[in-house]
Short mmCIF file of C-alpha atoms in Angstrom, two decimals:
data_model
loop_
_atom_site.label_atom_id
_atom_site.label_comp_id
_atom_site.label_asym_id
_atom_site.label_seq_id
_atom_site.Cartn_x
_atom_site.Cartn_y
_atom_site.Cartn_z
CA MET J 1 25.24 -9.68 16.55
CA GLY J 2 23.06 -10.11 19.72
CA ASN J 3 24.82 -11.41 22.86
CA MET J 4 24.14 -15.03 23.70
CA SER J 5 23.28 -15.43 27.35
CA ASN J 6 23.92 -18.79 28.98
CA ASN J 7 20.37 -20.09 28.60
CA GLY J 8 20.27 -19.79 24.82
CA GLU J 9 18.42 -16.46 24.73
CA THR J 10 19.63 -13.65 22.50
CA LYS J 11 19.20 -9.99 23.30
CA THR J 12 18.93 -7.30 20.69
CA ASP J 13 17.80 -3.67 20.35
CA VAL J 14 15.08 -4.07 17.73
CA ILE J 15 13.09 -7.01 16.40
CA LEU J 16 11.03 -6.63 13.23
CA ILE J 17 8.35 -9.28 12.70
CA GLY J 18 7.63 -9.86 9.01
CA ALA J 19 9.88 -9.09 6.04
CA GLY J 20 7.44 -7.00 4.04
CA ILE J 21 7.62 -3.41 2.81
CA MET J 22 6.84 -1.98 6.28
CA SER J 23 9.60 -3.77 8.23
CA ALA J 24 12.02 -3.23 5.33
CA THR J 25 11.28 0.51 5.39
CA LEU J 26 11.47 0.84 9.19
CA GLY J 27 14.70 -1.17 9.33
CA THR J 28 16.26 0.95 6.59
CA ILE J 29 15.31 4.24 8.30
CA LEU J 30 16.61 3.05 11.69
CA LYS J 31 19.90 1.81 10.15
CA GLU J 32 20.44 5.29 8.69
CA LEU J 33 19.55 7.03 11.98
CA VAL J 34 21.36 4.72 14.43
CA PRO J 35 23.67 2.34 12.54
CA GLU J 36 24.99 0.94 15.83
CA TRP J 37 21.66 -0.57 16.91
CA ASN J 38 21.28 -4.33 16.55
CA ILE J 39 18.28 -5.32 14.46
CA LYS J 40 16.82 -8.77 13.83
CA VAL J 41 14.07 -9.74 11.41
CA PHE J 42 11.89 -12.86 11.61
CA GLU J 43 9.91 -13.91 8.54
CA LYS J 44 7.72 -17.00 8.36
CA LEU J 45 8.19 -17.51 4.60
CA ASP J 46 11.43 -18.30 2.78
CA GLN J 47 12.01 -14.84 1.32
CA ALA J 48 11.15 -11.16 1.67
CA GLY J 49 7.99 -9.49 0.41
CA GLU J 50 6.06 -12.66 -0.38
CA GLU J 51 2.67 -11.77 1.10
CA SER J 52 0.94 -8.37 0.68
CA SER J 53 4.10 -6.68 -0.65
CA ASN J 54 4.53 -9.17 -3.48
CA GLU J 55 4.02 -7.58 -6.90
CA TRP J 56 1.15 -9.93 -7.79
CA ASN J 57 -0.57 -9.39 -4.43
CA ASN J 58 -1.22 -5.65 -4.78
CA ALA J 59 -2.20 -3.33 -7.62
CA GLY J 60 1.24 -1.70 -7.78
CA THR J 61 -0.24 1.78 -7.89
CA GLY J 62 1.88 4.54 -6.41
CA HIS J 63 -1.15 5.87 -4.49
CA ALA J 64 -0.99 9.66 -4.68
CA ALA J 65 -4.75 10.28 -5.01
CA LEU J 66 -4.22 11.39 -8.62
CA CYS J 67 -6.91 9.05 -9.92
CA GLU J 68 -8.58 7.23 -7.00
CA LEU J 69 -12.06 8.71 -6.76
CA ASN J 70 -12.71 7.35 -3.25
CA TYR J 71 -10.20 9.88 -1.85
CA THR J 72 -12.33 12.84 -2.96
CA SER J 73 -15.89 12.75 -1.70
CA GLU J 74 -18.87 14.83 -2.73
CA GLN J 75 -20.40 16.70 0.21
CA ALA J 76 -24.15 17.17 0.76
CA ASP J 77 -23.91 20.71 -0.67
CA GLY J 78 -22.32 19.35 -3.86
CA SER J 79 -18.81 20.59 -3.09
CA ILE J 80 -15.82 18.22 -3.28
CA ASN J 81 -13.76 17.52 -0.18
CA ILE J 82 -10.13 17.07 -1.25
CA SER J 83 -8.46 16.92 2.20
CA LYS J 84 -7.89 13.16 2.08
CA ALA J 85 -6.46 13.39 -1.45
CA ILE J 86 -4.03 16.09 -0.28
CA ASN J 87 -2.88 14.00 2.70
CA ILE J 88 -2.26 10.89 0.63
CA ASN J 89 -0.43 12.85 -2.07
CA GLU J 90 1.81 14.48 0.56
CA GLN J 91 2.52 11.05 2.06
CA PHE J 92 3.50 9.63 -1.32
CA GLN J 93 5.89 12.57 -1.85
CA VAL J 94 7.62 11.51 1.38
CA SER J 95 8.11 7.98 -0.01
CA MET J 96 9.49 9.38 -3.27
CA GLN J 97 12.01 11.56 -1.42
CA PHE J 98 13.18 8.65 0.72
CA TRP J 99 13.54 6.37 -2.32
CA SER J 100 15.56 9.11 -4.06
CA TYR J 101 17.85 9.30 -1.02
CA LEU J 102 18.41 5.53 -1.28
CA VAL J 103 19.27 5.81 -4.98
CA ASN J 104 21.61 8.79 -4.42
CA ASN J 105 23.37 6.93 -1.62
CA LYS J 106 23.81 3.79 -3.75
CA LEU J 107 21.57 1.75 -1.48
CA ILE J 108 19.45 1.05 -4.57
CA ASP J 109 21.15 0.65 -7.95
CA ASN J 110 18.52 0.93 -10.60
CA PRO J 111 15.21 2.64 -9.73
CA LYS J 112 13.66 1.26 -12.95
CA ASP J 113 13.70 -2.12 -11.23
CA PHE J 114 10.92 -0.93 -8.92
CA ILE J 115 9.30 2.27 -10.20
CA MET J 116 8.06 3.35 -13.64
CA PRO J 117 6.26 6.49 -14.81
CA ILE J 118 2.71 5.85 -15.94
CA PRO J 119 -0.22 8.26 -16.44
CA HIS J 120 -2.89 8.05 -13.75
CA MET J 121 -6.43 8.51 -15.05
CA SER J 122 -9.98 8.50 -13.73
CA MET J 123 -12.75 7.46 -16.09
CA VAL J 124 -16.50 7.72 -15.47
CA ARG J 125 -19.71 7.09 -17.43
CA GLY J 126 -23.15 8.68 -17.13
CA GLU J 127 -24.16 12.33 -16.79
CA ASP J 128 -24.03 12.54 -12.98
CA ASN J 129 -20.62 10.90 -12.79
CA VAL J 130 -19.27 13.17 -15.51
CA LYS J 131 -20.50 16.20 -13.53
CA PHE J 132 -18.78 14.81 -10.42
CA LEU J 133 -15.51 14.23 -12.27
CA LYS J 134 -15.57 17.73 -13.74
CA LYS J 135 -16.12 19.19 -10.23
CA ARG J 136 -13.30 17.05 -8.87
CA TYR J 137 -11.01 18.26 -11.63
CA GLU J 138 -11.93 21.89 -10.89
CA ALA J 139 -11.21 21.33 -7.19
CA LEU J 140 -7.78 19.76 -7.82
CA LYS J 141 -6.35 21.36 -10.95
CA ASP J 142 -4.97 24.54 -9.33
CA ASN J 143 -3.54 22.71 -6.35
CA PRO J 144 0.25 22.49 -6.77
CA LEU J 145 0.20 18.80 -5.77
CA PHE J 146 -2.05 18.00 -8.75
CA LYS J 147 -0.39 20.25 -11.29
CA GLY J 148 -0.75 19.09 -14.88
CA MET J 149 -4.09 17.34 -14.52
CA GLU J 150 -6.23 17.44 -17.70
CA PHE J 151 -9.95 16.79 -18.16
CA SER J 152 -11.75 15.71 -21.32
CA ASP J 153 -15.19 14.51 -22.34
CA ASP J 154 -14.29 14.62 -26.02
CA ALA J 155 -14.34 11.22 -27.72
CA GLN J 156 -11.49 12.13 -30.10
CA LYS J 157 -9.25 13.23 -27.23
CA LEU J 158 -10.12 10.12 -25.22
CA LYS J 159 -9.19 7.95 -28.23
CA GLU J 160 -5.68 9.40 -28.02
CA TRP J 161 -5.47 8.81 -24.27
CA ILE J 162 -7.09 5.36 -24.00
CA PRO J 163 -7.45 3.78 -27.47
CA LEU J 164 -8.12 0.28 -26.13
CA MET J 165 -10.96 1.56 -23.94
CA MET J 166 -12.55 3.68 -26.68
CA LYS J 167 -12.48 1.08 -29.46
CA ASP J 168 -16.02 -0.09 -30.38
CA ARG J 169 -17.57 1.96 -27.56
CA PRO J 170 -21.23 2.84 -28.28
CA ALA J 171 -21.45 6.37 -29.71
CA ASP J 172 -24.07 7.43 -27.16
CA ASP J 173 -21.87 6.52 -24.17
CA VAL J 174 -21.56 9.62 -21.97
CA ILE J 175 -17.96 9.42 -20.80
CA ALA J 176 -15.22 11.63 -19.35
CA ALA J 177 -11.71 11.19 -17.99
CA THR J 178 -8.94 13.06 -16.23
CA LYS J 179 -5.29 12.38 -16.90
CA ILE J 180 -2.10 13.32 -15.09
CA ASP J 181 1.28 12.16 -16.36
CA THR J 182 3.14 12.18 -13.03
CA GLY J 183 1.63 8.88 -11.86
CA THR J 184 3.70 5.76 -11.15
CA ASP J 185 3.61 1.98 -11.20
CA VAL J 186 5.56 0.62 -8.23
CA ASN J 187 6.82 -2.93 -7.81
CA PHE J 188 6.71 -3.14 -4.01
CA GLY J 189 7.93 -6.75 -4.08
CA ALA J 190 11.15 -5.77 -5.86
CA LEU J 191 11.62 -2.74 -3.58
CA THR J 192 11.13 -4.88 -0.46
CA ARG J 193 13.69 -7.44 -1.64
CA MET J 194 16.26 -4.68 -2.40
CA LEU J 195 15.80 -3.08 1.02
CA MET J 196 16.09 -6.41 2.83
CA LYS J 197 19.24 -7.34 0.91
CA ASN J 198 20.73 -4.02 1.97
CA LEU J 199 19.87 -4.59 5.60
CA GLU J 200 21.64 -7.97 5.46
CA LYS J 201 24.73 -6.23 4.06
CA GLN J 202 24.60 -3.91 7.08
CA ASN J 203 24.72 -6.80 9.57
CA VAL J 204 21.02 -7.02 10.18
CA GLU J 205 20.23 -10.64 10.95
CA VAL J 206 17.32 -11.64 8.71
CA ASN J 207 15.85 -15.03 9.63
CA TYR J 208 13.60 -16.59 7.01
CA ASN J 209 11.40 -19.62 7.77
CA HIS J 210 11.01 -18.31 11.33
CA SER J 211 7.54 -17.93 12.79
CA VAL J 212 6.81 -15.87 15.93
CA GLU J 213 4.68 -18.10 18.16
CA ASN J 214 4.40 -15.90 21.23
CA ILE J 215 5.40 -12.54 22.65
CA LYS J 216 5.39 -11.45 26.26
CA ARG J 217 6.63 -8.64 28.51
CA THR J 218 9.90 -9.07 30.38
CA SER J 219 10.50 -7.68 33.88
CA ASP J 220 12.74 -4.93 32.47
CA GLY J 221 10.00 -3.56 30.19
CA GLY J 222 11.25 -5.22 26.99
CA TRP J 223 9.75 -8.15 25.12
CA GLU J 224 10.55 -11.83 24.86
CA LEU J 225 9.61 -13.69 21.69
CA LYS J 226 9.17 -17.40 21.24
CA VAL J 227 10.30 -18.08 17.67
CA LYS J 228 9.98 -21.37 15.83
CA ASN J 229 12.21 -22.43 12.96
CA VAL J 230 9.54 -23.85 10.63
CA LEU J 231 12.04 -26.12 8.86
CA SER J 232 13.70 -27.76 11.88
CA GLY J 233 10.94 -27.27 14.45
CA ASN J 234 13.49 -25.75 16.88
CA VAL J 235 12.15 -23.10 19.24
CA GLU J 236 14.31 -20.14 20.26
CA GLN J 237 13.81 -17.28 22.71
CA HIS J 238 14.73 -13.76 21.61
CA LYS J 239 14.57 -10.57 23.66
CA ALA J 240 14.41 -6.99 22.44
CA LYS J 241 13.81 -3.50 23.79
CA PHE J 242 11.58 -2.60 20.85
CA VAL J 243 9.40 -4.83 18.66
CA PHE J 244 7.63 -3.86 15.44
CA ILE J 245 4.85 -6.16 14.26
CA GLY J 246 4.73 -5.77 10.48
CA ALA J 247 3.27 -9.14 9.67
CA GLY J 248 0.45 -8.04 7.37
CA GLY J 249 -2.61 -10.15 8.08
CA GLY J 250 -0.56 -11.96 10.77
CA SER J 251 -0.19 -8.78 12.84
CA LEU J 252 -3.53 -8.92 14.66
CA HIS J 253 -2.88 -12.32 16.26
CA ILE J 254 0.61 -11.30 17.42
CA LEU J 255 -0.66 -7.94 18.70
CA GLN J 256 -3.34 -9.75 20.71
CA LYS J 257 -0.63 -11.89 22.36
CA THR J 258 1.15 -8.78 23.68
CA GLY J 259 -1.85 -8.17 25.94
CA ILE J 260 -1.38 -4.38 25.73
CA PRO J 261 -4.61 -2.44 26.45
CA GLU J 262 -4.39 -0.85 23.00
CA SER J 263 -4.85 -4.31 21.45
CA LYS J 264 -8.32 -4.79 22.94
CA HIS J 265 -11.60 -4.09 21.14
CA ILE J 266 -9.96 -4.49 17.73
CA GLY J 267 -10.99 -7.10 15.24
CA GLY J 268 -10.14 -7.87 11.66
CA PHE J 269 -12.12 -8.99 8.64
CA PRO J 270 -10.26 -10.68 5.78
CA VAL J 271 -11.01 -9.82 2.17
CA SER J 272 -9.09 -11.22 -0.75
CA GLY J 273 -8.78 -9.62 -4.15
CA LEU J 274 -9.06 -11.29 -7.55
CA PHE J 275 -7.79 -9.67 -10.73
CA LEU J 276 -8.16 -10.43 -14.39
CA VAL J 277 -4.74 -10.38 -16.04
CA CYS J 278 -4.06 -10.09 -19.74
CA ASN J 279 -0.84 -11.69 -20.86
CA LYS J 280 -1.21 -10.97 -24.57
CA PRO J 281 1.54 -8.46 -25.38
CA GLU J 282 -0.34 -7.17 -28.42
CA ILE J 283 -3.28 -6.12 -26.19
CA ALA J 284 -1.10 -4.84 -23.34
CA GLU J 285 0.76 -2.64 -25.84
CA LYS J 286 -2.44 -0.72 -26.67
CA HIS J 287 -3.00 0.61 -23.17
CA HIS J 288 -0.62 2.85 -21.26
CA ALA J 289 -2.22 4.15 -18.04
CA LYS J 290 -3.71 3.24 -14.71
CA VAL J 291 -7.39 4.04 -15.10
CA TYR J 292 -9.61 4.13 -12.02
CA GLY J 293 -13.40 4.08 -12.22
CA LYS J 294 -16.09 4.70 -9.63
CA ALA J 295 -17.20 2.03 -7.17
CA ALA J 296 -20.72 0.74 -7.74
CA VAL J 297 -23.37 2.16 -5.43
CA GLY J 298 -23.26 0.32 -2.09
CA ALA J 299 -19.84 -1.20 -2.76
CA PRO J 300 -17.01 -0.60 -0.26
CA PRO J 301 -14.21 1.84 -1.15
CA MET J 302 -11.68 -0.94 -1.72
CA SER J 303 -13.71 -2.16 -4.69
CA VAL J 304 -13.02 0.73 -7.06
CA PRO J 305 -12.52 -0.98 -10.44
CA HIS J 306 -9.32 -0.13 -12.30
CA LEU J 307 -7.47 -1.14 -15.45
CA ASP J 308 -3.73 -0.98 -14.91
CA THR J 309 -0.60 -1.11 -16.96
CA ARG J 310 1.87 -3.06 -14.83
CA TYR J 311 5.60 -3.59 -15.21
CA ILE J 312 6.61 -6.89 -13.64
CA ASN J 313 10.01 -8.45 -14.43
CA ASN J 314 10.40 -5.76 -17.12
CA LYS J 315 7.35 -7.16 -18.89
CA LYS J 316 4.24 -5.08 -19.52
CA SER J 317 0.92 -6.65 -18.61
CA LEU J 318 -2.62 -5.44 -17.92
CA LEU J 319 -4.54 -6.02 -14.72
CA PHE J 320 -8.23 -5.40 -14.15
CA GLY J 321 -10.06 -5.60 -10.84
CA PRO J 322 -10.29 -6.01 -7.99
CA PHE J 323 -13.12 -8.44 -7.51
CA ALA J 324 -13.61 -9.27 -3.85
CA GLY J 325 -13.06 -12.81 -2.67
CA PHE J 326 -13.48 -14.26 0.78
CA SER J 327 -11.36 -16.68 2.75
CA PRO J 328 -11.20 -16.93 6.54
CA LYS J 329 -7.38 -16.79 6.26
CA PHE J 330 -5.60 -13.60 7.32
CA LEU J 331 -2.65 -14.33 5.02
CA LYS J 332 -2.53 -16.16 1.70
CA THR J 333 -0.33 -18.71 3.47
CA GLY J 334 -2.45 -18.47 6.64
CA SER J 335 -4.81 -20.90 8.30
CA ASN J 336 -8.55 -21.40 7.84
CA MET J 337 -8.85 -20.86 11.60
CA ASP J 338 -7.42 -17.29 11.47
CA LEU J 339 -10.74 -15.45 11.61
CA ILE J 340 -12.20 -17.62 14.37
CA THR J 341 -9.09 -17.53 16.57
CA SER J 342 -8.91 -13.73 16.24
CA VAL J 343 -12.21 -13.42 18.11
CA LYS J 344 -11.52 -12.84 21.82
CA PRO J 345 -13.74 -11.95 24.81
CA ASN J 346 -12.52 -8.35 24.49
CA ASN J 347 -13.41 -7.91 20.80
CA VAL J 348 -16.37 -10.24 20.25
CA PHE J 349 -18.94 -7.45 20.67
CA THR J 350 -16.93 -5.17 18.42
CA MET J 351 -16.93 -7.91 15.76
CA LEU J 352 -20.66 -8.66 16.16
CA ALA J 353 -21.57 -4.97 15.97
CA ALA J 354 -19.63 -4.72 12.71
CA GLY J 355 -21.39 -7.80 11.37
CA ALA J 356 -24.79 -6.31 12.07
CA LYS J 357 -23.80 -2.92 10.61
CA GLU J 358 -22.12 -4.21 7.50
CA MET J 359 -24.98 -6.14 5.92
CA ALA J 360 -24.43 -4.25 2.67
CA LEU J 361 -20.79 -5.33 2.63
CA THR J 362 -21.74 -8.94 3.35
CA LYS J 363 -24.26 -8.90 0.51
CA TYR J 364 -21.67 -7.35 -1.78
CA LEU J 365 -19.10 -10.04 -0.92
CA ILE J 366 -21.57 -12.85 -1.54
CA GLN J 367 -22.52 -11.39 -4.94
CA GLN J 368 -18.84 -11.05 -5.85
CA LEU J 369 -18.10 -14.65 -4.87
CA MET J 370 -20.82 -15.94 -7.15
CA LEU J 371 -19.59 -14.21 -10.30
CA SER J 372 -18.58 -16.49 -13.15
CA LYS J 373 -15.56 -15.66 -15.28
CA GLU J 374 -17.97 -14.57 -18.04
CA GLN J 375 -19.62 -12.12 -15.60
CA ARG J 376 -16.23 -10.75 -14.56
CA ILE J 377 -15.38 -10.17 -18.23
CA GLU J 378 -18.75 -8.40 -18.56
CA GLU J 379 -17.57 -5.90 -15.89
CA LEU J 380 -14.27 -5.51 -17.72
CA ARG J 381 -16.28 -4.55 -20.83
CA ASP J 382 -17.25 -1.28 -19.09
CA PHE J 383 -13.56 -0.52 -19.56
CA ILE J 384 -12.70 -2.49 -22.71
CA PRO J 385 -15.87 -2.90 -24.79
CA ASP J 386 -14.50 -5.72 -26.95
CA ALA J 387 -12.68 -7.74 -24.27
CA LYS J 388 -12.59 -11.48 -25.01
CA VAL J 389 -12.79 -14.20 -22.36
CA GLU J 390 -9.86 -16.16 -23.79
CA ASP J 391 -7.42 -13.20 -23.54
CA TRP J 392 -7.73 -12.92 -19.74
CA ASP J 393 -6.84 -15.16 -16.80
CA ILE J 394 -7.91 -14.89 -13.19
CA VAL J 395 -5.20 -14.31 -10.59
CA VAL J 396 -5.79 -14.29 -6.84
CA ALA J 397 -4.08 -11.30 -5.23
CA GLY J 398 -3.22 -10.83 -1.56
CA GLN J 399 -5.32 -11.16 1.57
CA ARG J 400 -6.12 -7.87 3.33
CA VAL J 401 -7.43 -7.70 6.86
CA GLN J 402 -9.72 -4.69 7.27
CA VAL J 403 -9.59 -3.29 10.79
CA ILE J 404 -12.77 -3.29 12.88
CA LYS J 405 -12.71 -1.10 15.99
CA ASP J 406 -14.84 0.94 18.33
CA THR J 407 -14.74 4.57 17.28
CA PRO J 408 -16.72 7.70 18.19
CA ALA J 409 -18.92 6.71 15.23
CA GLY J 410 -19.98 3.64 17.20
CA LYS J 411 -19.08 0.11 18.15
CA GLY J 412 -17.57 -2.15 15.52
CA THR J 413 -16.79 0.38 12.82
CA LEU J 414 -15.03 -1.00 9.74
CA GLN J 415 -11.88 0.99 8.93
CA PHE J 416 -10.54 0.98 5.40
CA GLY J 417 -7.17 2.64 5.99
CA THR J 418 -3.78 1.79 7.42
CA GLU J 419 -3.61 1.86 11.25
CA VAL J 420 -0.63 2.04 13.59
CA ILE J 421 -1.17 0.74 17.13
CA THR J 422 1.49 1.40 19.79
CA SER J 423 1.81 0.61 23.47
CA GLU J 424 1.88 3.59 25.83
CA ASP J 425 5.59 3.15 26.57
CA GLY J 426 6.40 2.88 22.85
CA SER J 427 8.14 -0.50 23.23
CA VAL J 428 5.88 -2.26 20.74
CA ALA J 429 4.10 -1.09 17.58
CA ALA J 430 1.91 -2.94 15.10
CA LEU J 431 0.66 -2.10 11.67
CA LEU J 432 -2.86 -3.16 10.72
CA GLY J 433 -5.18 -2.49 7.83
CA ALA J 434 -5.05 -2.12 4.10
CA SER J 435 -4.84 0.56 1.40
CA PRO J 436 -3.03 2.93 0.75
CA GLY J 437 -0.52 0.81 2.68
CA ALA J 438 2.74 0.33 0.85
CA SER J 439 2.65 3.66 -1.02
CA THR J 440 2.68 5.51 2.29
CA ALA J 441 5.10 3.12 4.04
CA VAL J 442 7.70 5.83 4.71
CA HIS J 443 5.17 8.22 6.24
CA VAL J 444 3.64 5.42 8.32
CA MET J 445 7.04 4.24 9.60
CA LEU J 446 7.99 7.81 10.52
CA GLN J 447 4.79 7.85 12.60
CA VAL J 448 5.98 4.68 14.35
CA ILE J 449 9.36 6.28 15.07
CA GLN J 450 7.76 9.48 16.43
CA LYS J 451 5.40 7.53 18.68
CA CYS J 452 7.99 5.03 19.91
CA PHE J 453 11.17 7.12 20.19
CA PRO J 454 9.96 10.61 21.15
CA GLN J 455 13.09 11.21 23.22
CA GLU J 456 15.35 10.67 20.18
CA MET J 457 13.51 12.85 17.69
CA LYS J 458 15.47 16.04 18.35
CA ALA J 459 18.78 14.30 17.71
CA TRP J 460 17.46 12.46 14.66
CA GLU J 461 15.88 15.47 12.98
CA PRO J 462 18.90 16.63 10.90
CA LYS J 463 19.34 13.13 9.43
CA LEU J 464 15.59 12.82 8.76
CA LYS J 465 15.69 16.15 6.90
CA GLU J 466 18.62 14.89 4.83
CA MET J 467 16.65 11.78 3.85
CA ILE J 468 13.34 13.62 3.40
CA PRO J 469 13.91 17.30 2.55
CA SER J 470 10.25 18.15 3.22
CA TYR J 471 10.30 16.50 6.69
CA GLY J 472 8.04 18.44 9.06
CA VAL J 473 6.75 20.71 6.28
CA LYS J 474 3.46 20.69 4.35
CA LEU J 475 4.47 20.70 0.67
CA MET J 476 1.15 22.17 -0.37
CA ASP J 477 1.97 25.36 1.56
CA ASN J 478 5.48 25.53 0.09
CA PRO J 479 5.13 25.52 -3.71
CA LYS J 480 8.84 26.27 -4.23
CA LEU J 481 9.96 23.31 -2.09
CA LEU J 482 7.32 21.14 -3.78
CA GLU J 483 8.70 22.05 -7.20
CA ASP J 484 12.27 21.24 -6.10
CA VAL J 485 11.17 17.94 -4.57
CA HIS J 486 9.19 16.98 -7.70
CA GLU J 487 12.13 17.73 -9.94
CA LEU J 488 14.68 16.01 -7.73
CA THR J 489 12.65 12.81 -7.27
CA ALA J 490 11.61 12.66 -10.93
CA GLN J 491 15.22 12.85 -12.08
CA THR J 492 16.71 10.56 -9.44
CA LEU J 493 14.03 7.89 -9.91
CA GLY J 494 14.20 8.15 -13.70
CA LEU J 495 10.59 9.29 -14.01
CA SER J 496 11.23 12.26 -16.28
CA GLU J 497 13.45 12.67 -19.25
CA ARG J 498 15.73 15.61 -18.53
CA LYS J 499 14.12 18.59 -20.21
CA PRO J 500 16.09 19.87 -23.20
CA VAL J 501 17.38 23.40 -22.67
CA HIS J 502 16.05 25.80 -25.30
CA ASN J 503 18.29 28.73 -26.21
#
C-alpha cells in the first residue's frame, strides 16, 4: 500500500510502466516469488492490454517457429540454419509451462478464453521455394521440438489440409506445405486482462489513465516518477527501488528520460501493420490453420504474409496480412511528434546511418502505402485464389517500434527482435522492439529478473522451477522432460483431447 510521506510522495518496491503483456507477466512472476513486495502499475489508457497486446493489434500466433520461415535461414552452402527456430520454440515452451502453472493454481479459470489449438503451416509456391521448404522440413522433422511435422507437395493432400486455399488454384501451380498440429492461436489481450485482474486481487495498485511524464534518479539509487492523471490533470510523485518500462512504443521516450548510458545510441522506427479481415462465417469455417508464406525478395522479415484462423470473443474469423503502414506515432494512441522527439544528439547519427542503409526498407514501405484495397486482395489471392473484395475489410493493427542501434555489424543497424535494456545496477529495465514479443514474454521477463535481481536468484530458483519445470534446462537436450512438458501443458491448457487408452 506504499507509505505516504508528508510531501505527497509515495514509496514502493516496484513500479511497472504500461499494463501490457510484459508488465502483466513480470508482475505475476514477482508476486509469486516475493508476495510481500509492493507493486504499482501505471497505464496511460483506461484498461489493460489496449495497445500492442490487444487481440486486434497482433497476429495472435503462439510463435514457436513451427511455421515462420524467417526463423530458418538458408546458408550460402544450401544448408538450413535452425538455431533461431530452436531458441524461439524453447522460449514458447517456457510460456506454456508458466500459463499451465497459472491454470493449475486457479490464477486463470478457463484457458480456452486465451489459447486454442490450431495447426501451424508453411506454404510456398515455385520450384526453388518448394526445394527450400523440403530442406527445412528435413532439418526440423527429427528434432524433438518439431515432432509431428508433415510435408506434402501433393495437391490431393493439400486439398484436405487447406481446402479454401486450394479451391480454383491453377493446375500448374507448383506448391508445397508443411503442417504441424501442435500450433496455437493466443489471445494476448484476454491473457493480459486476466493477469492484471489477478494482480489487483493481490493488492497490486493498478492505476489506469495515468501517464508517466518523467523519471529521474534519486540520491538513494532508486527512481522518482512524475505521473499525471490524464483525467484530472493532477500530477503525483512516486518513488520506487526498481522500475520496469513496458510501455510498448512508449518505452523509448521514457528510457531516454532515465539518462542511463545504456539508453544512448538507440533509436526507433515505427511501422504499423494492416490486415485484411474476413467476417463471413461461411468463409472462415472453410479454413482451419495459421498458414505462413515467404516474404517477397527485398522485404523485411516482419512482412511474411500469413492467413490465420483467429478466435476472438469465441468467434472464428480469418486474418490476412500484414501489409506495412507508416505513421510517425510510436503507439496507436501516440502523438505525430513521437518519431521526431525520439531523435536526440546521442542517437541522431545512429538514426541517419540506418536511414542511409535501409533504402530497400524505405522503398518497400512506400510501395506498401500506395496499395489500393484491390491490390491487397490481389496479394491475398496467392493464398485464396477466388477471394472477393466485398468479403474482406481492412483493419489497422498495432504500431511496432523497430529498434535501431549500433552493433558490431555497424552504425544504425535495424533490429527486428525483442530487446531488453537494463541499467548497470539493475534498478531500471526497459523492453523495446517487436516480434516474437508476447509469445516469449515469460522468457523475456525471466531475463529481466536475472539481470536486475542477480543476488536473489539462488533463493528464487526452487519457486521458478515449480512454475517452469524446465527452468535452466535446454528441452531439446532432454527429450524425456520435453515429452512430459508437452503432455502436461497440452492437457492443462486444453490443447489436446485426452488420448483414449487402448486395451
